[in-house]
Every structure is written in C-alpha cells, then in structure tokens.
C-alpha cells in the first residue's frame, strides 16, 4: 500500500487527486490550512466517511510558508509520493499580492524540496507547474520545449518553482517532475475563475438571483480541459521510470466569449453582442422556454421547485435584456492572450489523452450549477 502526501488537498485538483489515489488503494495525507471558516467543502464527502478518515485519509494542519511544519510532516508521514498543489493560484490576485504569491508558489516549492533533501526521505515529487509560464506565447501550440515568457507575478513565481524542481532533480538526483498543465476546470472550480464564474452566474441569472454577469477580457483564449482527467495525468508522471516534465492539454483553444455563448445556449438563450471594449454588452436575442422547462423538469421530476413560475423565468430571460457586461475591474495589467497546448509527449510516454473537450466541459459545468441553484438556491 503506497502513501502519498498532498498539499492543496482542499483545492479543486487536490480533491480529485485524493479520490483517484484512494481509489487506487493509497493512504493519503493532506495538508490543510487553518481558516476562520470551513475550507474542506470539496473533500467533505471523503472527510465525513468513517471508513476513510484516519484510516486511509489523514489531514494535518500545515502551510507551505512554514519550513519546520513541512519537515515535521515529512518525518511523520514518510510519503512515497508528494503532490505539491498548494498555491495562491489566482493570476489576477497575484498582481495585488505579488510578494505573498512568491512566498507560497516559488519559495514554498523550494521549502518542500529542501525538506526532502534534509530528511533524506526517499520519495517522488510532483510540482504543479502551469501553462502561465508561456504567457506571451513564443510559439503555437506550446510544448515542453517552448520558451517561457510569464506575464504575471503568479507566472514568474511558478517559473521559479519549475526551475528549482529541475535543479534539485539534477543536483541531488531527486525524482521530481513538473506537470505543465493547461487550464482545467470542473464543477469544483473556484467561483472567481472565469469558467465557474460564467456557469454559476448564468444559472443565477436564469433564476432571478443575479442581474448581470460582469467580465473582463472576453477575447482571451484558453485551452480548457476537465480537471479529473488532468489529475490522473499527475499520477501517471510519478509512475514512470525516470522523472521528466510533461505538458497536459486538450489541443483546442476557445475564447471567454465562446464559453459565455455556449453556457447560455445550453439554457436555451442566444446572445447578441453590442458595443466595444468596456461598453460591450451581451443581450438576449432569443430564448427557448420549452428547452428551459424541460431542463428544470429533468432535475425536479416534473415539479417546478421552490415555487418558480414560468412567467418569472420569462422575465429573467426576456428578449432584449442585457445579461453580460464588461468591467475594467477584471482586466489584468498584462494579459495572456492565447494558450493552446501540445500534449503529444504525454500521449506517447504516459498514454495520457483527454476525452472531455470544450463543448462537453461547458455542459458538465453549467448542468452542475443549474442543478445546484435550482435545488439549493445558491
Ligand atoms: P485551487 O483550487 O486554488 O487550490 C489551491 C490549494 O492550495 C487550496 O487547497 C489552498 O488551500 C492551498 N493553499 C494555498 N495557499 C497555501 C499555503 N500557503 N499553504 C498550504 N496550502 C495552501 O487550485 P487548483 O485549481 O486546484 O490548482 C492546483 C495547483 O495547480 C495550483 O498550484 C495551481 O497553481 C496549479 N495549476 C492549476 C491549473 C488549473 O487550471 N486549475 C493549471 C495549471 C496549474 P485553501 O483551500 O485553504 O485556500
Ligand atoms: N478570473 C476571471 N474573471 N478571468 C476573466 C474574467 C473575469 O471576470 N473576464 C475575463 N477573464 C479572462 C482572464 O483575463 C484570462 O485571460 C481568462 O479569462 C482566464 O482567467 P482565469 O479563469 O482566472 O484563469 P487563468 O488562465 O488566469 O489562470 C488559471 O489557469 C492557469 C493555467 O493556465 C489558474 O487556474 C492558474 O492557477 C493556472 O496556472
């Protein structure tokens, strides 16, 4: 039975990776941060399972800014595999918190590698590197040999993490890998990342809980994949004979605007764009109420839940209503305009290939938020 240690276990990826490793029979140790309110929502279903907690799943308070804590946890848990997912992972926030982001995302990685060196624990290390390293892209598509040009304090901090992993691999013969992962999303994605912000807002607007979805750059393009598949790829990297770095991506790129359009289309709403720049607006040009009602029926077994009336829905999604706006608040001082990855190395060496592509990803996410808001109302 193998033992793994996961930092960032309460995050999107940490929660899926934990499920994957438990399923494979691992003992999983996770590092959680002290917080003034509950931060274990994504792993509660595991945490509340008496078959797992303190038998197969162990949680420890910790923080990647605390060196002695990391040393202690390594000594205590003796993991055969470490997945370093902890990060201040929001690119826009990194412009407000550049020093903190560097402490966690750059120096935090060094602390961990050095703790492995100090304790001399025989282990394998996965580092959550990112397509943000490519930033202002130097070639299209991006692969393991594409030069980096980060465009945010987050990207710059992660480039330190990337190189310190390679340095420790070469200097101390550590089994350490960088997974250069392109954007990956899911219903568990944090609500301030653009995909989840869109799907959650679209569901809320439909049920009259929100008027407008304000976004920033609608024309940024990303290679968006499905998080559980990417977490399986992390595990595969640590099962190889030799430690190497791998790109994981879908090989498709789509704009934020396309994500918005497809999300609303799933709900039966077509959008027309009017205006330019911060004055651009997304206006409802048509609405298929029959589709919407059938979506509701499929969730609530032919009963309109929470007293929702057809007239209310028609009013919330009235033709001519402005439901998407642009706000400069969400622009970044320097933007990453286009990302599209080439994961052929991962396909060849790991046998990894993503099945969920853009259209299906949008459906998975909007369906989950639609159900959540319809049944729980938040
Ligand atoms: P996420 O949902 O934001 O989760 C981040 C995790 O890190 C959370 O568990 C968070 O704890 C924890 N954390 C933050 N600061 C910490 C600290 N100082 N000490 C210990 N833990 C800390 O991120 P994600 O989407 O799962 O991404 C996982 C990793 O992959 C991150 O390193 C991210 O930068 C990287 N990455 C993500 C993507 C993507 O598209 N998702 C792509 C490439 C790379 P709390 O829950 O307490 O906040
Ligand atoms: N968050 C956000 N909010 N982004 C917006 C908005 C908005 O209202 N409007 C437009 N965008 C644009 C951003 O400017 C960016 O170009 C794109 O949507 C994606 O933004 P995010 O979803 O915040 O993700 P990200 O690409 O910046 O970073 C994510 O992916 C990286 C991998 O490429 C994060 O998960 C990083 O941790 C990860 O490394």
GROMACS .gro file of C-alpha atoms and ligand atoms in nm:
model
  465
    1UNK     CA    1   0.000   0.000   0.000
    2UNK     CA    2   0.156   0.331  -0.111
    3UNK     CA    3   0.145   0.655   0.088
    4UNK     CA    4   0.101   0.996  -0.071
    5UNK     CA    5   0.116   1.348   0.071
    6UNK     CA    6  -0.087   1.620  -0.099
    7UNK     CA    7  -0.051   1.993  -0.042
    8UNK     CA    8  -0.354   2.190  -0.160
    9UNK     CA    9  -0.583   1.894  -0.082
   10UNK     CA   10  -0.879   2.130  -0.023
   11UNK     CA   11  -0.848   2.282  -0.374
   12UNK     CA   12  -1.012   2.170  -0.697
   13UNK     CA   13  -0.726   1.942  -0.806
   14UNK     CA   14  -0.642   1.822  -0.455
   15UNK     CA   15  -0.996   1.692  -0.409
   16UNK     CA   16  -0.999   1.495  -0.736
   17UNK     CA   17  -0.648   1.363  -0.686
   18UNK     CA   18  -0.743   1.239  -0.338
   19UNK     CA   19  -1.036   1.045  -0.483
   20UNK     CA   20  -0.813   0.897  -0.753
   21UNK     CA   21  -0.540   0.790  -0.508
   22UNK     CA   22  -0.785   0.644  -0.255
   23UNK     CA   23  -0.947   0.452  -0.539
   24UNK     CA   24  -0.603   0.312  -0.629
   25UNK     CA   25  -0.557   0.194  -0.269
   26UNK     CA   26  -0.324   0.467  -0.140
   27UNK     CA   27  -0.303   0.603   0.211
   28UNK     CA   28  -0.344   0.978   0.160
   29UNK     CA   29  -0.213   1.250   0.388
   30UNK     CA   30  -0.334   1.601   0.313
   31UNK     CA   31  -0.216   1.938   0.437
   32UNK     CA   32  -0.495   2.179   0.522
   33UNK     CA   33  -0.466   2.541   0.631
   34UNK     CA   34  -0.623   2.684   0.940
   35UNK     CA   35  -0.911   2.902   0.831
   36UNK     CA   36  -1.171   3.108   1.016
   37UNK     CA   37  -1.448   2.922   0.835
   38UNK     CA   38  -1.473   2.572   0.687
   39UNK     CA   39  -1.241   2.517   0.389
   40UNK     CA   40  -1.291   2.144   0.341
   41UNK     CA   41  -1.611   2.165   0.130
   42UNK     CA   42  -1.453   1.986  -0.167
   43UNK     CA   43  -1.337   1.689   0.043
   44UNK     CA   44  -1.620   1.671   0.296
   45UNK     CA   45  -1.764   1.363   0.125
   46UNK     CA   46  -1.432   1.185   0.197
   47UNK     CA   47  -1.365   1.351   0.531
   48UNK     CA   48  -1.709   1.253   0.665
   49UNK     CA   49  -1.667   0.892   0.560
   50UNK     CA   50  -1.571   0.693   0.874
   51UNK     CA   51  -1.425   0.418   0.654
   52UNK     CA   52  -1.169   0.670   0.527
   53UNK     CA   53  -1.095   0.932   0.792
   54UNK     CA   54  -0.790   0.844   0.999
   55UNK     CA   55  -0.783   0.503   0.833
   56UNK     CA   56  -0.692   0.583   0.473
   57UNK     CA   57  -0.719   0.963   0.471
   58UNK     CA   58  -0.531   1.176   0.722
   59UNK     CA   59  -0.546   1.555   0.741
   60UNK     CA   60  -0.277   1.770   0.902
   61UNK     CA   61  -0.266   2.141   0.964
   62UNK     CA   62   0.016   2.300   0.773
   63UNK     CA   63   0.129   2.569   0.536
   64UNK     CA   64   0.395   2.578   0.267
   65UNK     CA   65   0.526   2.901   0.420
   66UNK     CA   66   0.625   2.712   0.738
   67UNK     CA   67   0.950   2.518   0.695
   68UNK     CA   68   0.956   2.333   1.028
   69UNK     CA   69   0.597   2.223   0.974
   70UNK     CA   70   0.690   2.070   0.637
   71UNK     CA   71   0.992   1.893   0.784
   72UNK     CA   72   0.781   1.753   1.068
   73UNK     CA   73   0.510   1.633   0.831
   74UNK     CA   74   0.762   1.457   0.610
   75UNK     CA   75   0.919   1.281   0.909
   76UNK     CA   76   0.575   1.184   1.037
   77UNK     CA   77   0.414   1.063   0.715
   78UNK     CA   78   0.709   0.922   0.512
   79UNK     CA   79   0.525   0.956   0.178
   80UNK     CA   80   0.640   0.766  -0.128
   81UNK     CA   81   0.479   1.031  -0.346
   82UNK     CA   82   0.432   1.403  -0.285
   83UNK     CA   83   0.196   1.618  -0.491
   84UNK     CA   84   0.269   1.987  -0.439
   85UNK     CA   85  -0.057   2.152  -0.544
   86UNK     CA   86  -0.065   2.431  -0.283
   87UNK     CA   87  -0.061   2.776  -0.438
   88UNK     CA   88  -0.204   3.123  -0.442
   89UNK     CA   89  -0.343   3.017  -0.777
   90UNK     CA   90  -0.533   3.326  -0.894
   91UNK     CA   91  -0.344   3.518  -1.163
   92UNK     CA   92  -0.528   3.849  -1.117
   93UNK     CA   93  -0.487   3.834  -0.738
   94UNK     CA   94  -0.112   3.782  -0.784
   95UNK     CA   95  -0.086   4.142  -0.909
   96UNK     CA   96  -0.230   4.257  -0.573
   97UNK     CA   97  -0.029   4.008  -0.365
   98UNK     CA   98   0.299   3.961  -0.555
   99UNK     CA   99   0.521   3.900  -0.254
  100UNK     CA  100   0.283   3.655  -0.086
  101UNK     CA  101   0.232   3.473  -0.416
  102UNK     CA  102   0.610   3.436  -0.447
  103UNK     CA  103   0.639   3.310  -0.086
  104UNK     CA  104   0.383   3.036  -0.148
  105UNK     CA  105   0.425   2.946  -0.515
  106UNK     CA  106   0.804   2.988  -0.553
  107UNK     CA  107   0.970   2.963  -0.211
  108UNK     CA  108   0.705   2.714  -0.094
  109UNK     CA  109   0.827   2.474  -0.362
  110UNK     CA  110   1.189   2.522  -0.258
  111UNK     CA  111   1.098   2.462   0.108
  112UNK     CA  112   0.944   2.129   0.018
  113UNK     CA  113   1.234   2.014  -0.199
  114UNK     CA  114   1.479   2.118   0.068
  115UNK     CA  115   1.278   1.937   0.334
  116UNK     CA  116   1.309   1.620   0.122
  117UNK     CA  117   1.686   1.677   0.100
  118UNK     CA  118   1.717   1.744   0.473
  119UNK     CA  119   1.509   1.448   0.587
  120UNK     CA  120   1.661   1.219   0.318
  121UNK     CA  121   1.321   1.064   0.264
  122UNK     CA  122   1.303   0.851  -0.050
  123UNK     CA  123   1.008   0.996  -0.236
  124UNK     CA  124   0.879   1.117  -0.571
  125UNK     CA  125   0.774   1.481  -0.611
  126UNK     CA  126   0.511   1.630  -0.843
  127UNK     CA  127   0.514   2.005  -0.897
  128UNK     CA  128   0.201   2.186  -1.019
  129UNK     CA  129   0.360   2.388  -1.298
  130UNK     CA  130   0.142   2.576  -1.540
  131UNK     CA  131   0.079   2.698  -1.893
  132UNK     CA  132   0.101   3.051  -1.744
  133UNK     CA  133   0.478   3.001  -1.785
  134UNK     CA  134   0.427   3.050  -2.162
  135UNK     CA  135   0.247   3.382  -2.105
  136UNK     CA  136   0.316   3.591  -2.415
  137UNK     CA  137   0.349   3.281  -2.624
  138UNK     CA  138   0.664   3.232  -2.827
  139UNK     CA  139   0.518   2.955  -3.044
  140UNK     CA  140   0.181   2.797  -3.118
  141UNK     CA  141   0.099   2.538  -2.993
  142UNK     CA  142   0.312   2.523  -2.677
  143UNK     CA  143   0.504   2.209  -2.578
  144UNK     CA  144   0.782   2.110  -2.335
  145UNK     CA  145   1.047   2.294  -2.538
  146UNK     CA  146   0.861   2.621  -2.598
  147UNK     CA  147   1.045   2.915  -2.435
  148UNK     CA  148   0.872   3.080  -2.139
  149UNK     CA  149   0.754   3.443  -2.113
  150UNK     CA  150   0.542   3.478  -1.796
  151UNK     CA  151   0.306   3.775  -1.772
  152UNK     CA  152   0.212   3.795  -1.402
  153UNK     CA  153   0.370   3.767  -1.057
  154UNK     CA  154   0.198   3.427  -1.045
  155UNK     CA  155   0.367   3.316  -1.367
  156UNK     CA  156   0.703   3.447  -1.252
  157UNK     CA  157   0.672   3.270  -0.915
  158UNK     CA  158   0.576   2.946  -1.088
  159UNK     CA  159   0.878   2.973  -1.320
  160UNK     CA  160   1.099   2.969  -1.010
  161UNK     CA  161   0.912   2.658  -0.892
  162UNK     CA  162   0.964   2.497  -1.233
  163UNK     CA  163   1.341   2.558  -1.238
  164UNK     CA  164   1.407   2.471  -0.875
  165UNK     CA  165   1.243   2.132  -0.938
  166UNK     CA  166   1.480   2.074  -1.231
  167UNK     CA  167   1.777   2.199  -1.031
  168UNK     CA  168   1.707   1.965  -0.737
  169UNK     CA  169   1.648   1.678  -0.978
  170UNK     CA  170   1.987   1.735  -1.139
  171UNK     CA  171   2.184   1.837  -0.828
  172UNK     CA  172   2.051   1.581  -0.578
  173UNK     CA  173   1.911   1.313  -0.805
  174UNK     CA  174   1.557   1.363  -0.672
  175UNK     CA  175   1.266   1.205  -0.857
  176UNK     CA  176   1.089   1.535  -0.925
  177UNK     CA  177   0.858   1.620  -1.218
  178UNK     CA  178   0.689   1.931  -1.349
  179UNK     CA  179   0.341   1.886  -1.486
  180UNK     CA  180   0.292   2.186  -1.715
  181UNK     CA  181  -0.084   2.184  -1.702
  182UNK     CA  182  -0.308   2.397  -1.919
  183UNK     CA  183  -0.631   2.529  -1.767
  184UNK     CA  184  -0.851   2.255  -1.628
  185UNK     CA  185  -1.195   2.311  -1.487
  186UNK     CA  186  -1.486   2.132  -1.325
  187UNK     CA  187  -1.796   2.194  -1.112
  188UNK     CA  188  -1.547   2.219  -0.821
  189UNK     CA  189  -1.357   2.509  -0.981
  190UNK     CA  190  -1.327   2.816  -0.755
  191UNK     CA  191  -1.608   3.064  -0.821
  192UNK     CA  192  -1.374   3.351  -0.920
  193UNK     CA  193  -1.206   3.169  -1.211
  194UNK     CA  194  -1.373   3.268  -1.534
  195UNK     CA  195  -1.538   2.937  -1.632
  196UNK     CA  196  -1.709   2.879  -1.299
  197UNK     CA  197  -1.793   3.248  -1.267
  198UNK     CA  198  -1.977   3.220  -1.600
  199UNK     CA  199  -2.167   2.896  -1.534
  200UNK     CA  200  -2.266   2.999  -1.184
  201UNK     CA  201  -2.382   3.344  -1.296
  202UNK     CA  202  -2.577   3.203  -1.592
  203UNK     CA  203  -2.773   2.974  -1.359
  204UNK     CA  204  -2.826   3.254  -1.106
  205UNK     CA  205  -2.946   3.498  -1.375
  206UNK     CA  206  -3.195   3.239  -1.503
  207UNK     CA  207  -3.349   3.205  -1.158
  208UNK     CA  208  -3.352   3.578  -1.087
  209UNK     CA  209  -3.073   3.568  -0.827
  210UNK     CA  210  -2.841   3.797  -1.026
  211UNK     CA  211  -2.897   4.060  -1.295
  212UNK     CA  212  -2.576   4.084  -1.492
  213UNK     CA  213  -2.255   3.887  -1.533
  214UNK     CA  214  -1.962   4.132  -1.543
  215UNK     CA  215  -1.645   4.003  -1.705
  216UNK     CA  216  -1.309   4.140  -1.819
  217UNK     CA  217  -1.131   4.040  -2.141
  218UNK     CA  218  -1.382   3.844  -2.349
  219UNK     CA  219  -1.132   3.764  -2.622
  220UNK     CA  220  -0.867   3.583  -2.415
  221UNK     CA  221  -0.829   3.227  -2.541
  222UNK     CA  222  -0.755   2.923  -2.330
  223UNK     CA  223  -0.704   2.551  -2.372
  224UNK     CA  224  -0.964   2.430  -2.121
  225UNK     CA  225  -0.975   2.065  -2.010
  226UNK     CA  226  -1.151   1.861  -1.743
  227UNK     CA  227  -0.976   1.854  -1.404
  228UNK     CA  228  -1.023   1.485  -1.304
  229UNK     CA  229  -0.850   1.373  -1.625
  230UNK     CA  230  -0.560   1.608  -1.558
  231UNK     CA  231  -0.522   1.473  -1.202
  232UNK     CA  232  -0.490   1.120  -1.340
  233UNK     CA  233  -0.207   1.257  -1.558
  234UNK     CA  234  -0.025   1.387  -1.245
  235UNK     CA  235  -0.027   1.036  -1.100
  236UNK     CA  236   0.098   0.883  -1.426
  237UNK     CA  237   0.402   1.116  -1.423
  238UNK     CA  238   0.514   0.972  -1.090
  239UNK     CA  239   0.474   0.611  -1.208
  240UNK     CA  240   0.744   0.639  -1.477
  241UNK     CA  241   1.099   0.501  -1.452
  242UNK     CA  242   1.257   0.843  -1.500
  243UNK     CA  243   1.145   1.184  -1.373
  244UNK     CA  244   1.054   1.415  -1.662
  245UNK     CA  245   0.840   1.720  -1.733
  246UNK     CA  246   0.516   1.690  -1.928
  247UNK     CA  247   0.257   1.920  -2.087
  248UNK     CA  248  -0.108   1.821  -2.028
  249UNK     CA  249  -0.358   1.997  -2.256
  250UNK     CA  250  -0.653   1.929  -2.487
  251UNK     CA  251  -0.502   2.087  -2.801
  252UNK     CA  252  -0.810   2.309  -2.853
  253UNK     CA  253  -0.839   2.678  -2.780
  254UNK     CA  254  -1.154   2.885  -2.726
  255UNK     CA  255  -1.230   3.238  -2.614
  256UNK     CA  256  -1.404   3.352  -2.296
  257UNK     CA  257  -1.678   3.487  -2.527
  258UNK     CA  258  -1.734   3.138  -2.673
  259UNK     CA  259  -1.756   2.997  -2.320
  260UNK     CA  260  -2.025   3.253  -2.236
  261UNK     CA  261  -2.222   3.187  -2.556
  262UNK     CA  262  -2.216   2.809  -2.515
  263UNK     CA  263  -2.315   2.827  -2.149
  264UNK     CA  264  -2.623   3.038  -2.224
  265UNK     CA  265  -2.704   2.827  -2.531
  266UNK     CA  266  -2.729   2.521  -2.306
  267UNK     CA  267  -3.001   2.710  -2.114
  268UNK     CA  268  -3.183   2.793  -2.440
  269UNK     CA  269  -3.060   3.154  -2.454
  270UNK     CA  270  -2.894   3.313  -2.759
  271UNK     CA  271  -2.685   3.625  -2.714
  272UNK     CA  272  -2.614   3.918  -2.939
  273UNK     CA  273  -2.306   4.132  -2.869
  274UNK     CA  274  -2.335   4.511  -2.894
  275UNK     CA  275  -2.077   4.786  -2.833
  276UNK     CA  276  -1.699   4.772  -2.796
  277UNK     CA  277  -1.446   4.747  -2.511
  278UNK     CA  278  -1.588   4.832  -2.170
  279UNK     CA  279  -1.915   4.930  -2.340
  280UNK     CA  280  -1.969   4.586  -2.487
  281UNK     CA  281  -2.286   4.409  -2.374
  282UNK     CA  282  -2.438   4.067  -2.422
  283UNK     CA  283  -2.810   4.098  -2.494
  284UNK     CA  284  -3.066   3.819  -2.515
  285UNK     CA  285  -3.169   3.775  -2.878
  286UNK     CA  286  -3.384   3.463  -2.837
  287UNK     CA  287  -3.498   3.229  -2.561
  288UNK     CA  288  -3.630   2.875  -2.590
  289UNK     CA  289  -3.855   2.849  -2.282
  290UNK     CA  290  -3.958   2.493  -2.370
  291UNK     CA  291  -3.598   2.378  -2.353
  292UNK     CA  292  -3.556   2.556  -2.021
  293UNK     CA  293  -3.867   2.398  -1.870
  294UNK     CA  294  -3.756   2.054  -1.986
  295UNK     CA  295  -3.417   2.112  -1.820
  296UNK     CA  296  -3.597   2.203  -1.498
  297UNK     CA  297  -3.823   1.901  -1.526
  298UNK     CA  298  -3.527   1.670  -1.573
  299UNK     CA  299  -3.385   1.792  -1.241
  300UNK     CA  300  -3.702   1.819  -1.041
  301UNK     CA  301  -3.916   1.533  -1.168
  302UNK     CA  302  -4.182   1.745  -1.336
  303UNK     CA  303  -4.235   1.973  -1.036
  304UNK     CA  304  -4.126   2.333  -1.054
  305UNK     CA  305  -3.911   2.362  -0.741
  306UNK     CA  306  -3.902   2.649  -0.495
  307UNK     CA  307  -4.227   2.789  -0.637
  308UNK     CA  308  -4.055   2.905  -0.956
  309UNK     CA  309  -4.313   3.021  -1.215
  310UNK     CA  310  -4.283   3.018  -1.593
  311UNK     CA  311  -4.358   3.396  -1.600
  312UNK     CA  312  -4.062   3.458  -1.367
  313UNK     CA  313  -3.825   3.268  -1.593
  314UNK     CA  314  -3.959   3.452  -1.899
  315UNK     CA  315  -3.899   3.778  -1.717
  316UNK     CA  316  -3.547   3.683  -1.601
  317UNK     CA  317  -3.451   3.585  -1.956
  318UNK     CA  318  -3.654   3.841  -2.151
  319UNK     CA  319  -3.552   3.909  -2.510
  320UNK     CA  320  -3.360   4.240  -2.529
  321UNK     CA  321  -3.235   4.217  -2.167
  322UNK     CA  322  -2.867   4.290  -2.104
  323UNK     CA  323  -2.718   4.000  -1.908
  324UNK     CA  324  -2.345   4.029  -1.979
  325UNK     CA  325  -2.137   4.342  -1.926
  326UNK     CA  326  -1.768   4.430  -1.928
  327UNK     CA  327  -1.593   4.581  -1.628
  328UNK     CA  328  -1.235   4.711  -1.633
  329UNK     CA  329  -1.201   4.576  -1.275
  330UNK     CA  330  -1.137   4.235  -1.427
  331UNK     CA  331  -0.869   4.343  -1.676
  332UNK     CA  332  -0.512   4.243  -1.593
  333UNK     CA  333  -0.214   4.480  -1.620
  334UNK     CA  334  -0.054   4.226  -1.853
  335UNK     CA  335  -0.267   3.957  -2.014
  336UNK     CA  336  -0.205   3.611  -2.155
  337UNK     CA  337  -0.397   3.631  -2.483
  338UNK     CA  338  -0.371   3.279  -2.620
  339UNK     CA  339  -0.288   2.936  -2.483
  340UNK     CA  340  -0.304   2.609  -2.671
  341UNK     CA  341  -0.103   2.306  -2.567
  342UNK     CA  342   0.055   2.016  -2.749
  343UNK     CA  343   0.039   1.712  -2.518
  344UNK     CA  344   0.189   1.463  -2.763
  345UNK     CA  345   0.474   1.373  -2.526
  346UNK     CA  346   0.223   1.280  -2.253
  347UNK     CA  347   0.025   1.076  -2.505
  348UNK     CA  348   0.335   0.890  -2.625
  349UNK     CA  349   0.509   0.831  -2.292
  350UNK     CA  350   0.225   0.824  -2.038
  351UNK     CA  351  -0.055   0.702  -2.264
  352UNK     CA  352  -0.249   1.007  -2.140
  353UNK     CA  353  -0.516   1.160  -2.361
  354UNK     CA  354  -0.806   1.385  -2.257
  355UNK     CA  355  -1.154   1.266  -2.351
  356UNK     CA  356  -1.354   1.570  -2.238
  357UNK     CA  357  -1.319   1.861  -2.478
  358UNK     CA  358  -1.454   2.216  -2.470
  359UNK     CA  359  -1.823   2.157  -2.556
  360UNK     CA  360  -1.866   1.873  -2.309
  361UNK     CA  361  -1.678   2.064  -2.039
  362UNK     CA  362  -1.916   2.359  -2.070
  363UNK     CA  363  -2.213   2.123  -2.045
  364UNK     CA  364  -2.076   1.945  -1.739
  365UNK     CA  365  -2.021   2.277  -1.561
  366UNK     CA  366  -2.345   2.457  -1.649
  367UNK     CA  367  -2.552   2.146  -1.580
  368UNK     CA  368  -2.394   2.115  -1.233
  369UNK     CA  369  -2.455   2.482  -1.147
  370UNK     CA  370  -2.808   2.474  -1.292
  371UNK     CA  371  -2.894   2.176  -1.071
  372UNK     CA  372  -2.727   2.324  -0.766
  373UNK     CA  373  -2.905   2.659  -0.793
  374UNK     CA  374  -3.241   2.504  -0.881
  375UNK     CA  375  -3.236   2.260  -0.592
  376UNK     CA  376  -3.040   2.451  -0.328
  377UNK     CA  377  -3.087   2.810  -0.440
  378UNK     CA  378  -2.731   2.940  -0.402
  379LIG     P1  379  -0.706   2.594  -0.602
  379LIG     O1  380  -0.841   2.536  -0.618
  379LIG     O2  381  -0.690   2.740  -0.590
  379LIG     O3  382  -0.640   2.524  -0.472
  379LIG     C1  383  -0.522   2.572  -0.415
  379LIG     C2  384  -0.494   2.493  -0.289
  379LIG     O4  385  -0.373   2.543  -0.228
  379LIG     C3  386  -0.603   2.505  -0.181
  379LIG     O5  387  -0.615   2.381  -0.117
  379LIG     C4  388  -0.545   2.609  -0.088
  379LIG     O6  389  -0.596   2.600   0.044
  379LIG     C5  390  -0.399   2.567  -0.090
  379LIG     N1  391  -0.307   2.670  -0.042
  379LIG     C6  392  -0.300   2.800  -0.080
  379LIG     N2  393  -0.201   2.862  -0.013
  379LIG     C7  394  -0.145   2.769   0.068
  379LIG     C8  395  -0.041   2.772   0.163
  379LIG     N3  396   0.027   2.885   0.189
  379LIG     N4  397  -0.007   2.658   0.229
  379LIG     C9  398  -0.077   2.543   0.205
  379LIG     N5  399  -0.178   2.535   0.118
  379LIG    C10  400  -0.212   2.647   0.050
  379LIG     O7  401  -0.610   2.548  -0.721
  379LIG     P2  402  -0.627   2.427  -0.824
  379LIG     O8  403  -0.701   2.476  -0.943
  379LIG     O9  404  -0.671   2.306  -0.754
  379LIG    O10  405  -0.475   2.410  -0.873
  379LIG    C11  406  -0.385   2.324  -0.802
  379LIG    C12  407  -0.243   2.363  -0.839
  379LIG    O11  408  -0.222   2.354  -0.979
  379LIG    C13  409  -0.204   2.507  -0.802
  379LIG    O12  410  -0.068   2.505  -0.766
  379LIG    C14  411  -0.222   2.584  -0.932
  379LIG    O13  412  -0.139   2.697  -0.934
  379LIG    C15  413  -0.179   2.479  -1.032
  379LIG     N6  414  -0.239   2.486  -1.166
  379LIG    C16  415  -0.374   2.490  -1.179
  379LIG    C17  416  -0.429   2.490  -1.308
  379LIG    C18  417  -0.578   2.493  -1.328
  379LIG    O14  418  -0.621   2.523  -1.440
  379LIG     N7  419  -0.658   2.459  -1.228
  379LIG    C19  420  -0.344   2.486  -1.421
  379LIG    C20  421  -0.207   2.479  -1.401
  379LIG    C21  422  -0.155   2.478  -1.273
  379LIG     P3  423  -0.738   2.670   0.084
  379LIG    O15  424  -0.844   2.576   0.032
  379LIG    O16  425  -0.729   2.676   0.232
  379LIG    O17  426  -0.741   2.803   0.017
  380LIG     N1  427  -1.098   3.525  -1.339
  380LIG     C1  428  -1.154   3.598  -1.437
  380LIG     N2  429  -1.263   3.675  -1.409
  380LIG     N3  430  -1.099   3.594  -1.562
  380LIG     C2  431  -1.159   3.666  -1.659
  380LIG     C3  432  -1.272   3.745  -1.637
  380LIG     C4  433  -1.326   3.750  -1.505
  380LIG     O1  434  -1.424   3.818  -1.477
  380LIG     N4  435  -1.308   3.801  -1.754
  380LIG     C5  436  -1.222   3.761  -1.846
  380LIG     N5  437  -1.130   3.680  -1.790
  380LIG     C6  438  -1.016   3.619  -1.861
  380LIG     C7  439  -0.881   3.643  -1.790
  380LIG     O2  440  -0.833   3.775  -1.821
  380LIG     C8  441  -0.798   3.531  -1.853
  380LIG     O3  442  -0.748   3.572  -1.977
  380LIG     C9  443  -0.901   3.419  -1.875
  380LIG     O4  444  -1.031   3.478  -1.859
  380LIG    C10  445  -0.889   3.303  -1.777
  380LIG     O5  446  -0.885   3.354  -1.645
  380LIG     P1  447  -0.892   3.259  -1.517
  380LIG     O6  448  -1.010   3.171  -1.526
  380LIG     O7  449  -0.878   3.346  -1.397
  380LIG     O8  450  -0.767   3.162  -1.534
  380LIG     P2  451  -0.616   3.192  -1.575
  380LIG     O9  452  -0.597   3.136  -1.712
  380LIG    O10  453  -0.576   3.331  -1.550
  380LIG    O11  454  -0.537   3.101  -1.468
  380LIG    C11  455  -0.579   2.967  -1.443
  380LIG    O12  456  -0.514   2.878  -1.530
  380LIG    C12  457  -0.372   2.872  -1.516
  380LIG    C13  458  -0.320   2.773  -1.621
  380LIG    O13  459  -0.306   2.837  -1.744
  380LIG    C14  460  -0.547   2.938  -1.295
  380LIG    O14  461  -0.601   2.814  -1.260
  380LIG    C15  462  -0.396   2.930  -1.274
  380LIG    O15  463  -0.370   2.884  -1.140
  380LIG    C16  464  -0.337   2.829  -1.374
  380LIG    O16  465  -0.197   2.820  -1.358
   0.00000   0.00000   0.00000
